[in-house]
XYZ file of C-alpha atoms in Angstrom:
76
model
C 139.669 -19.085 -201.252
C 140.815 -22.368 -202.803
C 138.173 -24.333 -200.886
C 135.499 -21.815 -201.885
C 136.388 -22.169 -205.556
C 136.546 -25.958 -205.318
C 133.131 -26.073 -203.643
C 131.650 -23.551 -206.073
C 132.806 -25.552 -209.085
C 131.487 -28.805 -207.647
C 128.104 -27.203 -206.922
C 127.939 -25.665 -210.406
C 128.643 -29.090 -211.930
C 125.586 -30.346 -210.015
C 123.436 -27.515 -211.347
C 123.503 -25.325 -208.241
C 124.226 -21.664 -209.078
C 127.071 -20.285 -206.992
C 128.854 -17.010 -206.448
C 132.331 -17.125 -204.951
C 133.736 -13.914 -203.497
C 137.475 -13.544 -202.863
C 139.816 -10.685 -202.183
C 142.299 -9.605 -204.841
C 145.464 -11.167 -203.339
C 143.908 -14.607 -203.763
C 143.348 -14.224 -207.522
C 146.381 -16.367 -208.518
C 145.242 -19.174 -206.211
C 141.689 -18.967 -207.536
C 142.916 -19.115 -211.137
C 145.139 -22.124 -210.401
C 142.380 -24.050 -208.613
C 139.916 -23.245 -211.398
C 142.305 -24.675 -213.991
C 143.053 -27.783 -211.925
C 139.318 -28.398 -211.392
C 138.681 -28.193 -215.144
C 136.936 -24.815 -215.260
C 139.663 -22.290 -216.103
C 137.096 -19.580 -216.823
C 135.118 -20.079 -213.605
C 133.798 -16.606 -212.724
C 134.676 -15.197 -209.309
C 133.757 -11.836 -207.796
C 136.794 -10.028 -206.421
C 136.773 -7.354 -203.743
C 139.606 -5.283 -202.287
C 141.693 -6.733 -199.477
C 141.478 -6.762 -196.469
C 137.989 -7.278 -195.110
C 138.758 -8.494 -191.582
C 139.507 -5.011 -190.285
C 136.474 -3.284 -191.827
C 133.627 -1.858 -189.792
C 130.086 -3.132 -190.271
C 129.299 -0.001 -192.276
C 132.294 -0.544 -194.551
C 131.328 -4.186 -195.055
C 127.794 -3.148 -196.023
C 129.325 -0.744 -198.526
C 131.428 -3.504 -200.064
C 128.370 -5.754 -200.206
C 126.369 -3.077 -202.035
C 129.213 -2.587 -204.508
C 129.548 -6.278 -205.319
C 125.814 -7.139 -205.282
C 125.254 -6.564 -209.039
C 128.165 -8.863 -209.863
C 126.829 -11.537 -207.526
C 123.388 -11.247 -209.097
C 124.926 -11.772 -212.538
C 126.946 -14.778 -211.365
C 123.838 -16.389 -209.915
C 121.439 -15.654 -212.761
C 123.725 -15.545 -215.777
C-alpha cells in the first residue's frame, strides 16, 4: 500500500493518471505516505479487506463495485 501510493504520486507528478486501490486497514498508512510525499489529499480507492481469500467471482464483484471510482480517479 505505501509503495503503491508513493508510485502513484510520483506518476501523477509526471502527468500520468493513476488509480491506487487499497483495502481499508491500510488507510492510515496511505494517509501518512500521502502527507509525507506532499500530496495529503491524494485520492485512493478503498475496498473491504481481505481480498486474498476471495473467489474469482467475488473479486469480479469487487472490481465492478469499484470501477466507477477508478474511472473518476483516472479521468477527473
